[in-house]
mmCIF file of C-alpha atoms in Angstrom:
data_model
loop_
_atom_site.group_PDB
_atom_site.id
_atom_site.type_symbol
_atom_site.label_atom_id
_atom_site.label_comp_id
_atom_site.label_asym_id
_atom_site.label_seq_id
_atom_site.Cartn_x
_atom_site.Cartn_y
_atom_site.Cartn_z
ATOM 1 C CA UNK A 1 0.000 0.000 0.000
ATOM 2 C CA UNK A 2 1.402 3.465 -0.748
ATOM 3 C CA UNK A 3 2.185 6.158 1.801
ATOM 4 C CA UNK A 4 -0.465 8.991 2.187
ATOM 5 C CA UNK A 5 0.007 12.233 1.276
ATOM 6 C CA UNK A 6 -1.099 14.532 3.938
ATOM 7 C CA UNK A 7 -4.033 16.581 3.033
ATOM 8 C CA UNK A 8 -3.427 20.298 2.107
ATOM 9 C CA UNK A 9 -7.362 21.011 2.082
ATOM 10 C CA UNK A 10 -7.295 21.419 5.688
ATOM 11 C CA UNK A 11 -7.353 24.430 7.908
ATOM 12 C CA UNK A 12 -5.955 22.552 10.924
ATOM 13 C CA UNK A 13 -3.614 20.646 10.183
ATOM 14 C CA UNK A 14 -2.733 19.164 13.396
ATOM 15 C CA UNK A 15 -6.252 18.807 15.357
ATOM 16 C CA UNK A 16 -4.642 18.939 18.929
ATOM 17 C CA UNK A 17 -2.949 22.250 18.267
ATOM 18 C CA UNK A 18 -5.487 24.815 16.791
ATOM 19 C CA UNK A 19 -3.022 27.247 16.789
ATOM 20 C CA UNK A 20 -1.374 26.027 13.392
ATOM 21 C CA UNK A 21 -3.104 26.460 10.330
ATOM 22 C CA UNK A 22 -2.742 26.299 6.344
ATOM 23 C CA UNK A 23 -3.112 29.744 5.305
ATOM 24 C CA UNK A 24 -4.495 28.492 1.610
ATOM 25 C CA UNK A 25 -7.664 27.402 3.081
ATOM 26 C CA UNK A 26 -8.134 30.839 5.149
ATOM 27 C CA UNK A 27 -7.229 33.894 3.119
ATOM 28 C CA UNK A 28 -9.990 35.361 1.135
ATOM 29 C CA UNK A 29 -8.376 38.510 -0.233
ATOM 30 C CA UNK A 30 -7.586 38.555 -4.102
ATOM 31 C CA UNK A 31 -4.188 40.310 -3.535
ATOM 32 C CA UNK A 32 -2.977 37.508 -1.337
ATOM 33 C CA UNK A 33 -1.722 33.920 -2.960
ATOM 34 C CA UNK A 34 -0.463 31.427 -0.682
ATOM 35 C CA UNK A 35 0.748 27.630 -1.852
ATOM 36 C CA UNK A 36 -0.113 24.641 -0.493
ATOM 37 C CA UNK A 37 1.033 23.033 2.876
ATOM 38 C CA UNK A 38 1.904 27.074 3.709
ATOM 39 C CA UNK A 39 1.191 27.256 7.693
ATOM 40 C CA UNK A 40 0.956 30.330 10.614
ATOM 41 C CA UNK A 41 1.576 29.564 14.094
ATOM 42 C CA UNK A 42 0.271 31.544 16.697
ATOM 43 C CA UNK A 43 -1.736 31.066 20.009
ATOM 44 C CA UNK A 44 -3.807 33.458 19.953
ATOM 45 C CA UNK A 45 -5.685 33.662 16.797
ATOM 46 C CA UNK A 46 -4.237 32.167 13.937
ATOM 47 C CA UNK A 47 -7.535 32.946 11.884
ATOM 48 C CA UNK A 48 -7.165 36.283 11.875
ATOM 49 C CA UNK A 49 -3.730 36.081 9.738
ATOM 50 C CA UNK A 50 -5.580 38.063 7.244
ATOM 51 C CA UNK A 51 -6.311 41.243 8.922
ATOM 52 C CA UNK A 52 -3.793 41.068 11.883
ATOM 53 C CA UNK A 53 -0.747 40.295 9.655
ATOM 54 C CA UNK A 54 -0.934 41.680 6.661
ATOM 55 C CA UNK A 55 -0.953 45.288 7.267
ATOM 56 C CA UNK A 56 -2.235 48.504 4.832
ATOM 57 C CA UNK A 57 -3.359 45.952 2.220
ATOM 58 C CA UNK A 58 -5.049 47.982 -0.061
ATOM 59 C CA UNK A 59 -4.040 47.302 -3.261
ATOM 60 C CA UNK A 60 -3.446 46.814 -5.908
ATOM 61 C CA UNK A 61 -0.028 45.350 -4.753
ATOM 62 C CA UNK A 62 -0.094 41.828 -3.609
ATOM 63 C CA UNK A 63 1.361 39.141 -1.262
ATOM 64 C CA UNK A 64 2.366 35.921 -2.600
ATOM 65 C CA UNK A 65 3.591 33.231 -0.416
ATOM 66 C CA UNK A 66 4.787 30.129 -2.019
ATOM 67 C CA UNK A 67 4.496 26.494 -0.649
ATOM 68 C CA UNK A 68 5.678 24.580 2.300
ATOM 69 C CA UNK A 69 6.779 27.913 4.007
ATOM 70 C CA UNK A 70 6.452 27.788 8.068
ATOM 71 C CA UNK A 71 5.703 31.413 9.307
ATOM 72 C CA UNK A 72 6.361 31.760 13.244
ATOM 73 C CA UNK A 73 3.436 33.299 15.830
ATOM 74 C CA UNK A 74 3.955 37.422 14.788
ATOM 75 C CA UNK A 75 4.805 36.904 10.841
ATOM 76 C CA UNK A 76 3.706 40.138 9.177
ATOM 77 C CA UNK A 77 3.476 41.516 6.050
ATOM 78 C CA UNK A 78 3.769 45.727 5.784
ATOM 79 C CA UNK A 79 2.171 46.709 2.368
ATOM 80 C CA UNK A 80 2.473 49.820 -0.032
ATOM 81 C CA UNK A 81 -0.543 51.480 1.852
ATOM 82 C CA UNK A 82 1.632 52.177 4.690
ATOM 83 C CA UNK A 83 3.726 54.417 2.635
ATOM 84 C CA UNK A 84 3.775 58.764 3.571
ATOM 85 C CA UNK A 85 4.827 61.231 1.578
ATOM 86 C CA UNK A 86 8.296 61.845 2.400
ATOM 87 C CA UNK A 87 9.163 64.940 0.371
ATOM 88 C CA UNK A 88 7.137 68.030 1.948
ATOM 89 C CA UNK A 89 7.691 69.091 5.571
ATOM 90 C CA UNK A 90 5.168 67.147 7.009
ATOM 91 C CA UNK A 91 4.876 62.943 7.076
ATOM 92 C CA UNK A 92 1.205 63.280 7.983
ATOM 93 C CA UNK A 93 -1.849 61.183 5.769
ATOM 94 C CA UNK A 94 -4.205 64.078 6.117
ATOM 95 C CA UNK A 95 -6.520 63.318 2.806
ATOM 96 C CA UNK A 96 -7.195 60.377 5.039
ATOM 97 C CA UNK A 97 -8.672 62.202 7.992
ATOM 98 C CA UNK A 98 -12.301 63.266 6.098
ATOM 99 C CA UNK A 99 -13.551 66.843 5.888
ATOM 100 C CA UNK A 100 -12.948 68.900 3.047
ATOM 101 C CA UNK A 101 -9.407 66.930 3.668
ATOM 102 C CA UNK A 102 -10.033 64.400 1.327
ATOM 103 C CA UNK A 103 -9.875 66.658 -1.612
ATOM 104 C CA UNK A 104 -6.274 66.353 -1.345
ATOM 105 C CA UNK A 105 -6.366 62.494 -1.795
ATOM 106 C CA UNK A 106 -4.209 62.425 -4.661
ATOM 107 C CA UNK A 107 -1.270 63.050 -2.656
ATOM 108 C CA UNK A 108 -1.861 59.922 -1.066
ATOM 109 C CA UNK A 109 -2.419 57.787 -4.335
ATOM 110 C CA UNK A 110 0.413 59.369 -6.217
ATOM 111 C CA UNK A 111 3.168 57.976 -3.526
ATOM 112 C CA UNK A 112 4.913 55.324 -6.192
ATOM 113 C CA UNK A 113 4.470 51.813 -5.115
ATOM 114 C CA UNK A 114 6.920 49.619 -4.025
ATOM 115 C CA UNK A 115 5.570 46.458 -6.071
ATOM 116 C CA UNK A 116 4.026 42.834 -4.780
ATOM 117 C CA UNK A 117 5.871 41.100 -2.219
ATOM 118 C CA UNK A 118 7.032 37.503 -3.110
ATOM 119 C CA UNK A 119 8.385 34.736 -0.694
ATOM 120 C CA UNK A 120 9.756 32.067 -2.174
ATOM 121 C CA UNK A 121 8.833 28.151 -1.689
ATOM 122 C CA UNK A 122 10.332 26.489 1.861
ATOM 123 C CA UNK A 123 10.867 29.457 3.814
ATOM 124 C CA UNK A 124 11.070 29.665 7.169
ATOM 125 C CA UNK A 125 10.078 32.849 9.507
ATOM 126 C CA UNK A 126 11.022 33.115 13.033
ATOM 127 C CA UNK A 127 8.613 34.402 15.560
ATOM 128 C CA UNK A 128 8.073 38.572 15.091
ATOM 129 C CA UNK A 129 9.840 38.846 11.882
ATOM 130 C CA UNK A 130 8.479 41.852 9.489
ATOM 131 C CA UNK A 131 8.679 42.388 6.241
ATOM 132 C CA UNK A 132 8.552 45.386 4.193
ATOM 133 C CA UNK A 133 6.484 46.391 1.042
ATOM 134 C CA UNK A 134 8.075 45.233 -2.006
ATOM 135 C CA UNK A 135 10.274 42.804 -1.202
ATOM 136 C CA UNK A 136 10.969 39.450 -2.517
ATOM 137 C CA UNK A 137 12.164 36.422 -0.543
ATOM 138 C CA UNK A 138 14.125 33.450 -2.345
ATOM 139 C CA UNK A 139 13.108 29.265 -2.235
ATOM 140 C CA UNK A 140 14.840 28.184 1.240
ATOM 141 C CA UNK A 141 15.130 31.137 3.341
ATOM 142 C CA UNK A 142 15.759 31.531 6.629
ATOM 143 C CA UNK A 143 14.019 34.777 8.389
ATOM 144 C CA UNK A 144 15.860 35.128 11.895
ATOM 145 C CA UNK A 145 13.091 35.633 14.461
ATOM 146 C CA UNK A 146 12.486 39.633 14.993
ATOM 147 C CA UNK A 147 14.148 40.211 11.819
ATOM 148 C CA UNK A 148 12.981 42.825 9.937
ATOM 149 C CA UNK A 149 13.344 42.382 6.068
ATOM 150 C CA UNK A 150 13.893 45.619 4.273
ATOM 151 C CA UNK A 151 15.365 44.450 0.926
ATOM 152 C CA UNK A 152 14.945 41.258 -1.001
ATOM 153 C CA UNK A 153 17.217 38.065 0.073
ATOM 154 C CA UNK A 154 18.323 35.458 -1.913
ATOM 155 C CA UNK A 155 17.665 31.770 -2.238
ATOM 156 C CA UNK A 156 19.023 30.163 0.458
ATOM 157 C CA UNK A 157 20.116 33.117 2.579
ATOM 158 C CA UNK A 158 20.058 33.221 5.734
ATOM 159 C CA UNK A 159 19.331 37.006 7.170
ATOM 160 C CA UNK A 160 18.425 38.830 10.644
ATOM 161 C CA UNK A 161 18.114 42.210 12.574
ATOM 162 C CA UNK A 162 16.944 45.293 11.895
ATOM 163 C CA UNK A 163 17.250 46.154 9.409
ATOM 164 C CA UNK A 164 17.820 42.611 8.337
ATOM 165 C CA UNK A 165 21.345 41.317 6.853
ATOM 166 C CA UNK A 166 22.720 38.639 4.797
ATOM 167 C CA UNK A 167 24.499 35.961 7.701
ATOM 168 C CA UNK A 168 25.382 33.359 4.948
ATOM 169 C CA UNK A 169 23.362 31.506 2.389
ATOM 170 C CA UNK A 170 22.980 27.835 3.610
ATOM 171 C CA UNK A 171 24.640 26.391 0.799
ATOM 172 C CA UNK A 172 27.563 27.424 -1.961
ATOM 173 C CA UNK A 173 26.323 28.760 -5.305
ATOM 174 C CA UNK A 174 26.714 25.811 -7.356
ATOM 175 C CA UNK A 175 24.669 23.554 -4.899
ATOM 176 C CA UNK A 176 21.879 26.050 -4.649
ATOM 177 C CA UNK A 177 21.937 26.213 -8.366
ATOM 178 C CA UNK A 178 21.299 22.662 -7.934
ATOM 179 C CA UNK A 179 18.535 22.424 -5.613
ATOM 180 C CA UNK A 180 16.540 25.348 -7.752
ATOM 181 C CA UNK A 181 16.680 22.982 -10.878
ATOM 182 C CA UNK A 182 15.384 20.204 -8.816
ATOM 183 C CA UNK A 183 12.545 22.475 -7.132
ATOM 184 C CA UNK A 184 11.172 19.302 -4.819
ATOM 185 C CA UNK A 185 8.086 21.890 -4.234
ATOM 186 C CA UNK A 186 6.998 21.252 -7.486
ATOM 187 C CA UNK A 187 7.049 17.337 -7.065
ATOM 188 C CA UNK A 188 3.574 15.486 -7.172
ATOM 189 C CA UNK A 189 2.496 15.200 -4.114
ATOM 190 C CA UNK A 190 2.456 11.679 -3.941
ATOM 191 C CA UNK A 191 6.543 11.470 -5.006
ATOM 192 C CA UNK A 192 7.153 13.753 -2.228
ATOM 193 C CA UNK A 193 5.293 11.489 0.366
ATOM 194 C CA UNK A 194 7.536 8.417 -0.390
ATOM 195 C CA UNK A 195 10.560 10.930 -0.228
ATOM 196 C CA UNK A 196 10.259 12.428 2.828
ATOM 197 C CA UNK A 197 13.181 11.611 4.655
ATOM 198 C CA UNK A 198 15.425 12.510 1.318
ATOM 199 C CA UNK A 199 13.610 15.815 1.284
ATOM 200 C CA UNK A 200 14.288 16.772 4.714
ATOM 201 C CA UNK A 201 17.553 14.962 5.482
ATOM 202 C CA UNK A 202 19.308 13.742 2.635
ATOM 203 C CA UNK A 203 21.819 15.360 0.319
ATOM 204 C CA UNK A 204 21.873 16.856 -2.916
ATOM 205 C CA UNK A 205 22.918 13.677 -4.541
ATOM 206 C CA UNK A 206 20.032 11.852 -3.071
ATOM 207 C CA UNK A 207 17.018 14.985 -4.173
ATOM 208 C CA UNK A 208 18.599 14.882 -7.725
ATOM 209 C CA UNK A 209 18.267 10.545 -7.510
ATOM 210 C CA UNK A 210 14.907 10.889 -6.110
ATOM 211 C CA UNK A 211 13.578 13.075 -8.689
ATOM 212 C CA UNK A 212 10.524 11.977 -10.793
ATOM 213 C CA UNK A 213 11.453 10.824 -13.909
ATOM 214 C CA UNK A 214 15.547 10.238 -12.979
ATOM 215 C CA UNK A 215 15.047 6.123 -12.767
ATOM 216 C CA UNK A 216 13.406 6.355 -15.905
ATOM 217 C CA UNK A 217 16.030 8.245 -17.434
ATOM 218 C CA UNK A 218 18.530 5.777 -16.469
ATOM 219 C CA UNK A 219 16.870 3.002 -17.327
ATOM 220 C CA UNK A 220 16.238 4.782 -20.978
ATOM 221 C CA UNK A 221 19.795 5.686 -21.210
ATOM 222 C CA UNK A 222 22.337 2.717 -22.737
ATOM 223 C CA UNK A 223 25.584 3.738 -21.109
ATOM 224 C CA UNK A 224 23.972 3.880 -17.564
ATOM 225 C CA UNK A 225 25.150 0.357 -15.839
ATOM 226 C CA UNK A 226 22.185 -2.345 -15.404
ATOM 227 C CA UNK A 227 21.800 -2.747 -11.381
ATOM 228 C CA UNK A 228 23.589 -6.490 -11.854
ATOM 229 C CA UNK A 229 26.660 -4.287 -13.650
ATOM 230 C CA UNK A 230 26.718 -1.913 -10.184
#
């Protein structure tokens, strides 16, 4: 009998913990896309992801989150419409204040955006971290808990503080030019059930060998050695 994929139609997950949830099945905002198996953390209120973490969402920028990213308890997301004019002598949004204020509104909705903010497939974000309008976040990240991401990071990197900084990237270029080709994400969800452990433990020899369609390929290919030639 084959292994079963876990089910990404869920909201919880993990029944005994309510606190974790996949984001998919919750968000109902058309400026926010989140991938499958994508989960929040937080003990409070994990439903309200939508309005409690993603801040000054209103368009027509928009949030993607890839799959299999784990976002710690305090994730959020700062959008465009937190932007202020920056170039008069006063930083104050009064257009939004009503009265015969709102005439003015166009110097609110002529501040240039800063463009969607993308994350990346199997990121991780420690508890509290924040990120900025605009930027993007590479496959594999690691957000350091309170981090706060101000510019984009790339796959693999590893970044923290405020504002946030490159530590290292968790592998050399070469190997992450590797694991991008082999994109396990993208695997059918079945092949990544009966490759768990290779996924999460093995090496880059052993993702590229577990790769759908690889045993064909050596089977289909005449100088590869026949198992009893090994």
């Amino acid at each position: 009998m084959p292994p079963i994929p876990a089910d990404p139609t869920v909201l919880h997950p993990m029944p005994e913990h309510p606190r974790v949830i996949l984001l998919k099945q919750l968000v109902k905002s058309p400026l926010i896309e989140v991938g499958d198996f994508t989960y929040y953390d937080d003990p409070d209120d994990p439903t309200a992801f939508e309005t409690r973490n993603v801040l000054y969402h209103y368009g027509p920028e928009r949030l993607v989150i890839g799959k299999y990213c784990a976002l710690g308890t305090g994730t959020r997301f700062i959008m465009n419409g937190a932007n202020h004019r920056m170039d008069g002598p006063s930083t104050f949004p009064f257009p939004t204040m009503g009265g015969s204020w709102t005439e003015h509104f166009d110097l609110i909705t002529d501040l240039p955006g800063r463009g969607d903010t993308i994350v990346g497939n199997d990121v991780w974000f420690g508890r509290g971290a924040t990120v900025m309008p605009g930027v993007r976040i590479g496959h594999g990240a690691i957000i350091a808990a309170g981090a706060v991401v101000t510019g984009d990071v790339p796959d693999y990197g590893i970044v923290g503080g405020n504002p946030a900084r490159l530590i290292r990237t968790r592998y050399d270029a070469a190997d992450i030019a590797r694991l991008l080709a082999v994109a396990w994400w993208d695997w059918p969800l079945q092949h990544i059930t009966e490759h768990i452990r290779t996924i999460m433990s093995g090496t880059i020899d052993d993702l590229e060998n577990a790769a759908p369609g690889h045993m064909d390929t050596e089977r289909l290919d005449p100088t590869t050695p026949s198992a009893t030639d090994r």
